[in-house]
Amino acid sequence: MQILEILISGITQGAVYCVVAVGLSLVYGASRILNFAHGSLYSLGGFLAWYLVVGGPGLPLWLAFLLILPVLALTGVVIERAIIRPLRGSDNWKINTIMVTLGLAFIIENGLQLVFGPGTRTIPPFVEGSLSIGGITITWYKLSIFVISLALVGTLELFLSSTRYGQAVRAVSQDMQGANQVGINVNQVFSTTFALSVVLTGVAGILLAPVFLVSPLGGWAPFLKAFVIVVLGGLGSTKGAFVAAFILAVLEAFVIFYIGPSWAMPAWLLMLIIVLMVRPKGLFGVWEN
Amino acid sequence: MLEVEGINAFYGDFHVLHDASLRVGKGELVAVVGANGHGKSTLLKAICGLTPVKSGQIRFDGSDIARCKTPHLVGQGLVYVAEDRRLFPDMTVLENLQLGAYLSGARAQEAQNLDRIFTLYPRLAERRKQLCRSLSGGEAQMVALGRGLMSNPSLLAIDEPSLGLAPNLTEMMLKTVSQLNKDGLTVLIVEQSLALLQGMIDRVYSIEEGIVRETNADNMQEVL
């Protein structure tokens, strides 16, 4: 029974990791940009929600969500347009974009500290109580973030696999010049994927605010985890990120229970090393020319 | 239909195209022939908006397109088929072909064009569900040409379709191109060897160190 409980805890956690990681992978897949500000954008989502729900006007969480989503999407578009696109195609642009997104992470974090102070904040869970089935107990809150996360990732996968625009996103990811040749506006795809990615990480920041708290520097841990997940799953593969998130979250749950929380990250890295030794591109790495 | 006048293009600091000019009339099949590294691919890419043009004019159906981006040109009917095919390797044959009809203009005739391509190449119909990374060179070239046709071109610019293909496959490929031209499609084709194209082209340009010259039927043999 205990094993089942640990498994469930891992799976519910995995769904949220998945949201952060899929966002990171989506942008890498389409535009080969490794966004080091992904974690601070996660914090940004959390702080915006905290302000709207707790610190400021005291809106209900669902309304805060509706207001924050477009802000996050717009933030993604602005970042892509203003600081990434001008660098694209220049010498060493892959390294340069890492540097500028890292710089952006510092700007966002310090901005958050300036506005909200260095302390941690929390949002009350949007549902109380828990569900018990056959001796296993799970809070409604955990269950609902699990369902919301799966719905988000599922919708994204459906969008990528069965809409023409989703097909275009995959096309850009697999061959940018080929995509250009069939008439796909590649820049627009970059902007769209960046917007989607920021929405995903920001939403994860909001969903996890009740358990993990929100702090200006709090985005680094989820970013680092998402990074390991994405590399394990195969850079640029959203499917890989999905599978890897669950594998690693379940591993984490067991390691935390049997060995201790400080061993979770070493266990992840060990897993990563083993997988990369066998499959250097990760589980589902994208094809490179 | 297509008039190129005195274009110059660079690869980094290297001057690749020197005042290159050519024209393609409606319904013609025009070839550009030259050895590797003399700029024939760059010429085609410059026309199709994939390589920036420093100076000169390119007119397509009367409008200047020298500064136009590729997706816009595809919408206008100027479609490019790359020598390295540029397929989407982790998508199926069908998805690759569907993406040829990505723009709304071509979308309207998607089903019709798809039927046409499957009739032309029954093998692609058999392999419609197969990922493009697993195709042979000949099949990949069929998908590349098919994807170009799905874009509903009025002028198809084909870069060295024979590249990497066995002689019998090359012959089959070029026969298809010739047939498409006879059915009314305007084609600009780039090849290394004129011998392959004999009997199917209307006019030929030679390109040497970035300088383009029209070659008439009399000295075609010279080029050969």
Short mmCIF file of C-alpha atoms in Angstrom, two decimals:
data_model
loop_
_atom_site.label_atom_id
_atom_site.label_comp_id
_atom_site.label_asym_id
_atom_site.label_seq_id
_atom_site.Cartn_x
_atom_site.Cartn_y
_atom_site.Cartn_z
CA MET A 1 0.00 0.00 0.00
CA GLN A 2 2.84 2.31 0.88
CA ILE A 3 4.46 1.64 -2.47
CA LEU A 4 1.22 2.53 -4.22
CA GLU A 5 1.03 5.79 -2.28
CA ILE A 6 4.58 6.71 -3.24
CA LEU A 7 3.81 5.83 -6.84
CA ILE A 8 0.74 8.04 -6.87
CA SER A 9 2.65 10.90 -5.30
CA GLY A 10 5.31 10.52 -8.00
CA ILE A 11 2.81 10.43 -10.82
CA THR A 12 0.93 13.53 -9.65
CA GLN A 13 4.21 15.40 -9.28
CA GLY A 14 5.33 14.14 -12.67
CA ALA A 15 2.39 15.80 -14.40
CA VAL A 16 3.43 19.24 -13.14
CA TYR A 17 7.10 18.70 -13.99
CA CYS A 18 5.84 17.73 -17.37
CA VAL A 19 4.17 21.12 -17.91
CA VAL A 20 7.40 23.02 -17.14
CA ALA A 21 9.58 20.63 -19.14
CA VAL A 22 7.33 20.42 -22.19
CA GLY A 23 7.40 24.21 -22.40
CA LEU A 24 11.19 24.24 -22.33
CA SER A 25 11.40 21.46 -24.90
CA LEU A 26 8.84 23.01 -27.23
CA VAL A 27 10.94 26.14 -27.68
CA TYR A 28 14.16 24.19 -28.04
CA GLY A 29 12.54 21.91 -30.60
CA ALA A 30 11.17 24.68 -32.76
CA SER A 31 13.93 27.24 -32.49
CA ARG A 32 16.96 25.55 -30.85
CA ILE A 33 16.85 28.16 -28.08
CA LEU A 34 17.64 26.99 -24.58
CA ASN A 35 15.72 29.50 -22.49
CA PHE A 36 17.52 30.00 -19.20
CA ALA A 37 14.81 32.44 -18.09
CA HIS A 38 12.26 29.59 -18.12
CA GLY A 39 12.47 29.23 -14.32
CA SER A 40 12.15 32.92 -13.57
CA LEU A 41 9.09 33.03 -15.81
CA TYR A 42 7.71 30.24 -13.64
CA SER A 43 8.23 32.53 -10.62
CA LEU A 44 6.68 35.41 -12.53
CA GLY A 45 3.48 33.38 -12.99
CA GLY A 46 3.40 32.57 -9.29
CA PHE A 47 3.92 36.18 -8.22
CA LEU A 48 1.32 37.54 -10.62
CA ALA A 49 -1.21 35.07 -9.21
CA TRP A 50 -0.20 35.87 -5.63
CA TYR A 51 -0.66 39.56 -6.27
CA LEU A 52 -4.08 39.20 -7.90
CA VAL A 53 -5.41 36.64 -5.41
CA VAL A 54 -3.74 37.52 -2.09
CA GLY A 55 -1.66 40.68 -2.11
CA GLY A 56 -3.72 42.95 -4.37
CA PRO A 57 -7.34 43.06 -5.48
CA GLY A 58 -8.20 39.64 -4.02
CA LEU A 59 -9.66 38.13 -7.17
CA PRO A 60 -10.80 34.52 -7.33
CA LEU A 61 -8.05 32.26 -8.70
CA TRP A 62 -9.89 31.36 -11.92
CA LEU A 63 -10.26 35.04 -12.79
CA ALA A 64 -6.58 35.62 -11.98
CA PHE A 65 -5.78 32.77 -14.39
CA LEU A 66 -7.79 34.35 -17.17
CA LEU A 67 -6.00 37.66 -16.65
CA ILE A 68 -2.51 36.19 -16.34
CA LEU A 69 -2.59 33.86 -19.38
CA PRO A 70 -2.56 36.65 -21.99
CA VAL A 71 0.10 38.52 -20.01
CA LEU A 72 2.32 35.44 -20.04
CA ALA A 73 1.73 34.84 -23.75
CA LEU A 74 2.55 38.45 -24.55
CA THR A 75 5.68 38.26 -22.40
CA GLY A 76 6.81 35.27 -24.48
CA VAL A 77 6.24 37.09 -27.75
CA VAL A 78 8.07 40.21 -26.53
CA ILE A 79 11.08 38.20 -25.30
CA GLU A 80 11.34 36.34 -28.61
CA ARG A 81 10.98 39.49 -30.70
CA ALA A 82 13.10 41.84 -28.64
CA ILE A 83 16.05 39.81 -27.47
CA ILE A 84 16.16 36.50 -29.34
CA ARG A 85 15.27 37.29 -32.92
CA PRO A 86 17.96 39.98 -33.34
CA LEU A 87 20.60 37.42 -32.37
CA ARG A 88 19.36 34.59 -34.55
CA GLY A 89 21.69 33.67 -37.34
CA SER A 90 24.60 35.75 -36.04
CA ASP A 91 27.87 34.05 -35.10
CA ASN A 92 27.55 31.80 -32.04
CA TRP A 93 23.86 32.63 -31.70
CA LYS A 94 23.14 29.47 -29.73
CA ILE A 95 25.56 30.46 -26.97
CA ASN A 96 24.56 34.11 -27.21
CA THR A 97 20.89 33.32 -26.70
CA ILE A 98 21.76 31.26 -23.65
CA MET A 99 23.67 34.24 -22.27
CA VAL A 100 20.92 36.75 -22.93
CA THR A 101 18.19 34.52 -21.50
CA LEU A 102 20.37 34.00 -18.45
CA GLY A 103 20.67 37.78 -18.17
CA LEU A 104 16.92 38.04 -18.57
CA ALA A 105 16.47 35.57 -15.73
CA PHE A 106 18.49 37.87 -13.46
CA ILE A 107 16.48 40.89 -14.56
CA ILE A 108 13.15 39.16 -13.89
CA GLU A 109 14.31 37.84 -10.51
CA ASN A 110 15.64 41.18 -9.36
CA GLY A 111 12.55 42.89 -10.69
CA LEU A 112 10.41 40.51 -8.64
CA GLN A 113 12.55 41.17 -5.58
CA LEU A 114 12.28 44.89 -6.10
CA VAL A 115 8.50 44.78 -6.35
CA PHE A 116 7.57 42.00 -3.95
CA GLY A 117 10.60 41.80 -1.64
CA PRO A 118 12.87 38.81 -1.15
CA GLY A 119 10.51 36.73 1.03
CA THR A 120 8.36 33.76 0.02
CA ARG A 121 4.64 34.02 -0.69
CA THR A 122 1.91 31.46 -0.90
CA ILE A 123 -1.55 31.11 -2.38
CA PRO A 124 -4.15 29.02 -0.52
CA PRO A 125 -4.99 25.79 -2.40
CA PHE A 126 -8.03 26.30 -4.57
CA VAL A 127 -9.73 23.15 -3.24
CA GLU A 128 -9.68 21.79 0.29
CA GLY A 129 -10.09 18.27 1.60
CA SER A 130 -8.94 14.95 0.31
CA LEU A 131 -10.12 11.77 -1.28
CA SER A 132 -9.69 8.34 0.28
CA ILE A 133 -9.98 5.15 -1.70
CA GLY A 134 -9.05 1.83 -0.14
CA GLY A 135 -6.70 3.33 2.44
CA ILE A 136 -4.94 5.64 0.00
CA THR A 137 -5.42 9.33 0.58
CA ILE A 138 -4.82 12.08 -1.91
CA THR A 139 -5.74 15.73 -1.51
CA TRP A 140 -8.25 17.14 -3.97
CA TYR A 141 -5.75 19.88 -4.64
CA LYS A 142 -3.07 17.44 -5.79
CA LEU A 143 -5.58 15.51 -7.80
CA SER A 144 -6.82 18.64 -9.54
CA ILE A 145 -3.36 19.97 -10.44
CA PHE A 146 -2.64 16.51 -11.83
CA VAL A 147 -5.75 16.66 -14.01
CA ILE A 148 -5.12 20.27 -15.10
CA SER A 149 -1.49 19.50 -15.97
CA LEU A 150 -2.42 16.42 -17.98
CA ALA A 151 -5.12 18.38 -19.77
CA LEU A 152 -2.63 21.12 -20.65
CA VAL A 153 0.01 18.76 -21.96
CA GLY A 154 -2.62 16.62 -23.70
CA THR A 155 -4.07 19.67 -25.45
CA LEU A 156 -0.61 20.71 -26.57
CA GLU A 157 0.15 17.25 -27.96
CA LEU A 158 -3.19 17.21 -29.76
CA PHE A 159 -2.45 20.65 -31.19
CA LEU A 160 0.97 19.52 -32.40
CA SER A 161 -0.17 16.22 -33.84
CA SER A 162 -3.47 17.02 -35.48
CA THR A 163 -3.72 20.65 -36.49
CA ARG A 164 -2.11 22.14 -39.56
CA TYR A 165 -0.41 24.81 -37.46
CA GLY A 166 0.90 22.16 -35.09
CA GLN A 167 2.23 20.32 -38.11
CA ALA A 168 3.98 23.54 -39.13
CA VAL A 169 5.59 23.79 -35.67
CA ARG A 170 6.94 20.25 -36.06
CA ALA A 171 8.08 21.03 -39.58
CA VAL A 172 10.07 24.05 -38.36
CA SER A 173 11.58 21.86 -35.67
CA GLN A 174 12.67 19.20 -38.18
CA ASP A 175 13.88 21.34 -41.05
CA MET A 176 13.71 25.11 -40.86
CA GLN A 177 14.61 25.72 -44.50
CA GLY A 178 12.18 23.05 -45.63
CA ALA A 179 9.47 24.79 -43.61
CA ASN A 180 10.35 28.10 -45.18
CA GLN A 181 10.15 26.47 -48.62
CA VAL A 182 6.58 25.28 -48.18
CA GLY A 183 5.47 28.76 -47.12
CA ILE A 184 5.53 28.52 -43.33
CA ASN A 185 6.26 31.83 -41.61
CA VAL A 186 9.10 30.54 -39.46
CA ASN A 187 9.41 33.69 -37.32
CA GLN A 188 5.75 33.51 -36.45
CA VAL A 189 6.19 29.89 -35.35
CA PHE A 190 9.08 30.98 -33.09
CA SER A 191 6.91 33.63 -31.46
CA THR A 192 3.99 31.29 -31.01
CA THR A 193 6.03 28.52 -29.44
CA PHE A 194 7.73 31.02 -27.14
CA ALA A 195 4.35 32.37 -26.05
CA LEU A 196 3.04 28.84 -25.41
CA SER A 197 6.16 27.94 -23.49
CA VAL A 198 5.91 30.95 -21.17
CA VAL A 199 2.22 30.22 -20.60
CA LEU A 200 3.05 26.62 -19.65
CA THR A 201 5.81 27.46 -17.19
CA GLY A 202 3.86 30.38 -15.71
CA VAL A 203 0.79 28.19 -15.20
CA ALA A 204 2.95 25.58 -13.47
CA GLY A 205 4.23 28.35 -11.18
CA ILE A 206 0.66 29.24 -10.29
CA LEU A 207 -0.45 25.64 -9.80
CA LEU A 208 2.45 24.84 -7.50
CA ALA A 209 2.35 28.09 -5.48
CA PRO A 210 0.29 26.51 -2.65
CA VAL A 211 2.85 23.73 -2.01
CA PHE A 212 6.22 25.01 -3.16
CA LEU A 213 5.70 28.69 -2.28
CA VAL A 214 6.68 31.53 -4.56
CA SER A 215 9.97 33.36 -4.23
CA PRO A 216 12.05 35.46 -6.62
CA LEU A 217 14.76 32.83 -6.88
CA GLY A 218 12.35 29.90 -6.57
CA GLY A 219 12.33 29.24 -10.31
CA TRP A 220 15.81 27.74 -10.48
CA ALA A 221 14.85 24.40 -8.94
CA PRO A 222 12.00 23.74 -11.40
CA PHE A 223 14.17 24.99 -14.26
CA LEU A 224 16.99 22.65 -13.33
CA LYS A 225 14.56 19.75 -13.03
CA ALA A 226 12.93 20.63 -16.33
CA PHE A 227 16.37 20.79 -17.90
CA VAL A 228 17.27 17.28 -16.72
CA ILE A 229 13.87 16.00 -17.86
CA VAL A 230 14.26 17.57 -21.29
CA VAL A 231 17.75 16.19 -21.80
CA LEU A 232 16.70 12.73 -20.63
CA GLY A 233 13.63 12.80 -22.87
CA GLY A 234 15.66 14.09 -25.81
CA LEU A 235 16.13 17.79 -26.48
CA GLY A 236 13.27 19.20 -28.47
CA SER A 237 10.92 16.25 -28.12
CA THR A 238 7.74 17.09 -26.24
CA LYS A 239 6.87 13.40 -26.15
CA GLY A 240 10.27 12.68 -24.59
CA ALA A 241 9.75 15.39 -21.98
CA PHE A 242 6.37 13.85 -21.15
CA VAL A 243 7.75 10.34 -20.60
CA ALA A 244 10.91 11.52 -18.82
CA ALA A 245 8.94 13.74 -16.43
CA PHE A 246 6.98 10.75 -15.14
CA ILE A 247 9.99 8.43 -14.95
CA LEU A 248 11.99 10.97 -12.96
CA ALA A 249 9.13 12.08 -10.72
CA VAL A 250 8.38 8.49 -9.71
CA LEU A 251 12.09 7.88 -9.14
CA GLU A 252 12.20 11.03 -7.03
CA ALA A 253 9.22 9.95 -4.91
CA PHE A 254 10.85 6.61 -4.11
CA VAL A 255 14.28 8.09 -3.42
CA ILE A 256 12.80 10.72 -1.10
CA PHE A 257 10.88 8.08 0.83
CA TYR A 258 13.55 5.42 1.13
CA ILE A 259 16.80 7.41 1.14
CA GLY A 260 16.06 11.07 1.75
CA PRO A 261 15.12 14.29 -0.09
CA SER A 262 18.72 15.39 -0.64
CA TRP A 263 19.33 12.29 -2.75
CA ALA A 264 16.61 13.09 -5.27
CA MET A 265 18.76 15.22 -7.59
CA PRO A 266 21.79 12.90 -7.48
CA ALA A 267 19.46 10.04 -8.38
CA TRP A 268 18.15 12.06 -11.34
CA LEU A 269 21.64 12.82 -12.56
CA LEU A 270 22.68 9.19 -12.20
CA MET A 271 19.65 8.18 -14.25
CA LEU A 272 20.52 10.84 -16.81
CA ILE A 273 24.09 9.60 -17.14
CA ILE A 274 22.98 6.00 -17.59
CA VAL A 275 20.41 6.87 -20.25
CA LEU A 276 22.77 9.17 -22.13
CA MET A 277 25.45 6.48 -22.18
CA VAL A 278 23.04 4.15 -23.96
CA ARG A 279 21.16 6.78 -25.97
CA PRO A 280 23.20 9.96 -26.43
CA LYS A 281 20.23 11.82 -27.91
CA GLY A 282 18.00 11.01 -24.96
CA LEU A 283 14.89 8.87 -25.14
CA PHE A 284 13.28 10.67 -28.10
CA GLY A 285 15.90 13.16 -29.32
CA VAL A 286 15.03 15.20 -32.37
CA TRP A 287 16.76 14.44 -35.61
CA GLU A 288 19.55 16.84 -36.49
CA ASN A 289 20.96 17.55 -39.92
CA MET B 1 7.16 34.98 -66.50
CA LEU B 2 10.49 35.22 -64.66
CA GLU B 3 13.09 37.84 -65.49
CA VAL B 4 16.34 38.05 -63.60
CA GLU B 5 18.46 41.11 -64.37
CA GLY B 6 22.00 41.67 -63.19
CA ILE B 7 21.76 40.16 -59.73
CA ASN B 8 24.73 39.95 -57.40
CA ALA B 9 24.84 37.64 -54.41
CA PHE B 10 27.48 36.90 -51.83
CA TYR B 11 28.36 34.01 -49.60
CA GLY B 12 29.92 35.81 -46.64
CA ASP B 13 32.52 38.01 -48.34
CA PHE B 14 32.73 35.78 -51.37
CA HIS B 15 31.12 37.21 -54.49
CA VAL B 16 29.16 34.26 -55.90
CA LEU B 17 26.88 35.70 -58.58
CA HIS B 18 28.18 38.40 -60.92
CA ASP B 19 25.42 40.38 -62.64
CA ALA B 20 23.53 37.18 -63.39
CA SER B 21 20.60 37.48 -65.79
CA LEU B 22 18.16 34.98 -67.19
CA ARG B 23 14.55 34.70 -68.16
CA VAL B 24 11.96 31.97 -68.22
CA GLY B 25 8.88 32.33 -70.38
CA LYS B 26 5.51 30.83 -69.53
CA GLY B 27 5.41 27.12 -70.29
CA GLU B 28 9.14 26.84 -70.90
CA LEU B 29 11.58 24.36 -69.45
CA VAL B 30 14.82 26.24 -68.93
CA ALA B 31 18.03 24.75 -67.60
CA VAL B 32 21.04 26.24 -65.86
CA VAL B 33 24.06 24.01 -66.28
CA GLY B 34 27.43 24.28 -64.61
CA ALA B 35 29.99 22.49 -62.48
CA ASN B 36 29.85 22.29 -58.72
CA GLY B 37 30.74 25.43 -56.83
CA HIS B 38 30.08 27.83 -59.69
CA GLY B 39 26.97 29.33 -58.15
CA LYS B 40 24.08 27.52 -59.83
CA SER B 41 22.40 26.58 -56.55
CA THR B 42 22.96 30.10 -55.23
CA LEU B 43 21.30 31.47 -58.35
CA LEU B 44 18.21 29.34 -57.76
CA LYS B 45 18.15 30.17 -54.05
CA ALA B 46 18.50 33.89 -54.78
CA ILE B 47 15.52 33.73 -57.14
CA CYS B 48 13.47 31.86 -54.52
CA GLY B 49 14.28 34.25 -51.68
CA LEU B 50 16.52 31.86 -49.76
CA THR B 51 19.73 33.81 -50.36
CA PRO B 52 19.80 37.61 -50.10
CA VAL B 53 20.35 39.53 -53.32
CA LYS B 54 22.72 42.52 -53.02
CA SER B 55 21.73 44.25 -56.23
CA GLY B 56 19.80 43.65 -59.40
CA GLN B 57 16.18 42.89 -60.19
CA ILE B 58 14.04 39.79 -60.20
CA ARG B 59 10.58 40.07 -61.69
CA PHE B 60 8.00 37.36 -61.41
CA ASP B 61 4.69 37.83 -63.21
CA GLY B 62 5.61 41.49 -63.57
CA SER B 63 6.31 42.37 -59.93
CA ASP B 64 9.75 42.87 -58.40
CA ILE B 65 10.46 40.04 -55.98
CA ALA B 66 14.18 40.53 -55.33
CA ARG B 67 13.54 41.41 -51.65
CA CYS B 68 10.59 39.06 -51.08
CA LYS B 69 10.70 36.28 -48.52
CA THR B 70 10.28 32.66 -49.58
CA PRO B 71 6.85 32.02 -47.98
CA HIS B 72 5.46 35.01 -49.87
CA LEU B 73 6.89 33.69 -53.15
CA VAL B 74 5.41 30.25 -52.54
CA GLY B 75 2.03 31.96 -52.22
CA GLN B 76 2.69 33.66 -55.57
CA GLY B 77 3.38 30.30 -57.24
CA LEU B 78 7.20 30.33 -57.29
CA VAL B 79 8.12 27.06 -55.61
CA TYR B 80 11.58 25.69 -54.89
CA VAL B 81 12.63 22.03 -54.69
CA ALA B 82 15.99 21.76 -52.93
CA GLU B 83 18.86 19.53 -54.04
CA ASP B 84 19.12 18.18 -50.50
CA ARG B 85 15.33 17.65 -50.48
CA ARG B 86 14.71 19.26 -47.13
CA LEU B 87 12.00 16.82 -46.10
CA PHE B 88 10.66 16.62 -42.56
CA PRO B 89 12.30 13.34 -41.50
CA ASP B 90 10.08 12.52 -38.52
CA MET B 91 6.86 13.05 -40.41
CA THR B 92 5.12 10.67 -42.72
CA VAL B 93 5.13 10.89 -46.50
CA LEU B 94 1.52 12.06 -46.33
CA GLU B 95 2.28 14.79 -43.78
CA ASN B 96 5.20 16.02 -45.87
CA LEU B 97 2.96 16.24 -48.90
CA GLN B 98 0.17 17.93 -46.91
CA LEU B 99 2.61 20.57 -45.72
CA GLY B 100 3.28 21.43 -49.34
CA ALA B 101 -0.30 22.72 -49.33
CA TYR B 102 0.24 24.74 -46.15
CA LEU B 103 -0.77 28.09 -47.64
CA SER B 104 -4.43 28.81 -48.20
CA GLY B 105 -4.09 29.14 -51.98
CA ALA B 106 -2.80 25.58 -52.34
CA ARG B 107 -5.09 24.24 -49.60
CA ALA B 108 -8.11 24.63 -51.85
CA GLN B 109 -6.70 22.08 -54.30
CA GLU B 110 -5.02 19.84 -51.78
CA ALA B 111 -7.09 16.69 -52.36
CA GLN B 112 -6.88 17.03 -56.12
CA ASN B 113 -3.11 17.58 -56.11
CA LEU B 114 -2.59 14.70 -53.72
CA ASP B 115 -4.49 12.37 -56.07
CA ARG B 116 -2.36 13.57 -58.94
CA ILE B 117 0.88 12.87 -57.08
CA PHE B 118 -0.24 9.42 -55.95
CA THR B 119 -1.15 8.61 -59.55
CA LEU B 120 2.22 9.89 -60.69
CA TYR B 121 4.04 7.92 -57.99
CA PRO B 122 1.97 4.95 -56.77
CA ARG B 123 4.90 4.06 -54.53
CA LEU B 124 4.27 7.17 -52.43
CA ALA B 125 0.65 6.12 -52.00
CA GLU B 126 1.86 2.75 -50.69
CA ARG B 127 4.26 4.45 -48.30
CA ARG B 128 2.06 7.33 -47.22
CA LYS B 129 2.25 6.29 -43.56
CA GLN B 130 6.01 5.76 -43.56
CA LEU B 131 8.38 8.27 -41.92
CA CYS B 132 10.47 10.15 -44.45
CA ARG B 133 13.71 9.35 -42.64
CA SER B 134 13.27 5.72 -43.69
CA LEU B 135 12.85 6.40 -47.42
CA SER B 136 15.41 5.56 -50.07
CA GLY B 137 17.04 8.40 -52.01
CA GLY B 138 14.75 7.94 -54.99
CA GLU B 139 11.62 7.89 -52.85
CA ALA B 140 12.78 10.96 -50.93
CA GLN B 141 13.24 12.80 -54.22
CA MET B 142 9.71 11.80 -55.25
CA VAL B 143 8.37 13.27 -51.98
CA ALA B 144 10.42 16.45 -52.48
CA LEU B 145 9.04 16.92 -55.99
CA GLY B 146 5.55 15.92 -54.82
CA ARG B 147 5.67 18.41 -51.96
CA GLY B 148 6.67 21.12 -54.41
CA LEU B 149 3.72 20.22 -56.65
CA MET B 150 1.36 20.32 -53.65
CA SER B 151 2.16 24.04 -53.36
CA ASN B 152 0.39 24.53 -56.70
CA PRO B 153 3.34 26.14 -58.48
CA SER B 154 3.14 28.23 -61.61
CA LEU B 155 6.93 28.03 -61.80
CA LEU B 156 8.83 25.16 -60.26
CA ALA B 157 12.51 25.76 -59.54
CA ILE B 158 14.28 22.41 -59.19
CA ASP B 159 17.81 22.15 -57.89
CA GLU B 160 19.78 19.15 -59.19
CA PRO B 161 17.16 16.41 -58.88
CA SER B 162 19.75 13.86 -60.01
CA LEU B 163 21.95 14.44 -56.96
CA GLY B 164 22.70 11.14 -55.26
CA LEU B 165 20.39 9.11 -57.49
CA ALA B 166 21.23 6.07 -59.58
CA PRO B 167 21.13 6.71 -63.37
CA ASN B 168 17.84 4.88 -63.91
CA LEU B 169 16.15 6.86 -61.10
CA THR B 170 17.56 10.12 -62.46
CA GLU B 171 16.13 9.30 -65.86
CA MET B 172 12.74 8.54 -64.36
CA MET B 173 12.83 11.77 -62.33
CA LEU B 174 13.68 13.91 -65.31
CA LYS B 175 11.03 12.18 -67.43
CA THR B 176 8.46 13.22 -64.84
CA VAL B 177 9.71 16.80 -64.90
CA SER B 178 9.54 16.81 -68.68
CA GLN B 179 6.00 15.42 -68.59
CA LEU B 180 4.91 18.04 -66.02
CA ASN B 181 6.30 20.69 -68.34
CA LYS B 182 4.42 19.27 -71.30
CA ASP B 183 1.28 19.44 -69.16
CA GLY B 184 1.83 23.18 -68.81
CA LEU B 185 4.10 23.70 -65.81
CA THR B 186 6.91 26.22 -66.22
CA VAL B 187 10.18 24.77 -64.96
CA LEU B 188 13.60 26.18 -64.16
CA ILE B 189 16.02 23.34 -63.54
CA VAL B 190 19.63 23.28 -62.43
CA GLU B 191 21.90 20.38 -63.33
CA GLN B 192 25.58 19.56 -63.54
CA SER B 193 25.35 17.82 -66.83
CA LEU B 194 23.49 18.90 -69.92
CA ALA B 195 23.59 15.35 -71.24
CA LEU B 196 20.90 14.34 -68.80
CA LEU B 197 18.56 17.04 -70.05
CA GLN B 198 18.92 16.57 -73.78
CA GLY B 199 15.71 16.61 -75.72
CA MET B 200 13.56 18.03 -72.96
CA ILE B 201 14.69 21.65 -72.51
CA ASP B 202 13.68 24.76 -74.42
CA ARG B 203 16.69 26.88 -73.56
CA VAL B 204 19.86 26.53 -71.55
CA TYR B 205 22.13 28.87 -69.62
CA SER B 206 25.63 27.94 -68.58
CA ILE B 207 27.13 29.24 -65.39
CA GLU B 208 30.84 29.54 -64.78
CA GLU B 209 32.39 31.23 -61.75
CA GLY B 210 29.15 33.07 -61.12
CA ILE B 211 28.77 34.39 -64.67
CA VAL B 212 25.65 33.30 -66.50
CA ARG B 213 25.51 33.03 -70.30
CA GLU B 214 22.70 31.95 -72.54
CA THR B 215 23.83 29.16 -74.77
CA ASN B 216 22.07 28.52 -78.07
CA ALA B 217 21.39 25.17 -79.63
CA ASP B 218 24.44 25.41 -81.89
CA ASN B 219 27.02 25.58 -79.15
CA MET B 220 25.13 23.34 -76.75
CA GLN B 221 27.52 20.65 -77.87
CA GLU B 222 30.36 22.87 -76.73
CA VAL B 223 28.90 22.97 -73.25
CA LEU B 224 28.54 19.23 -73.37
#
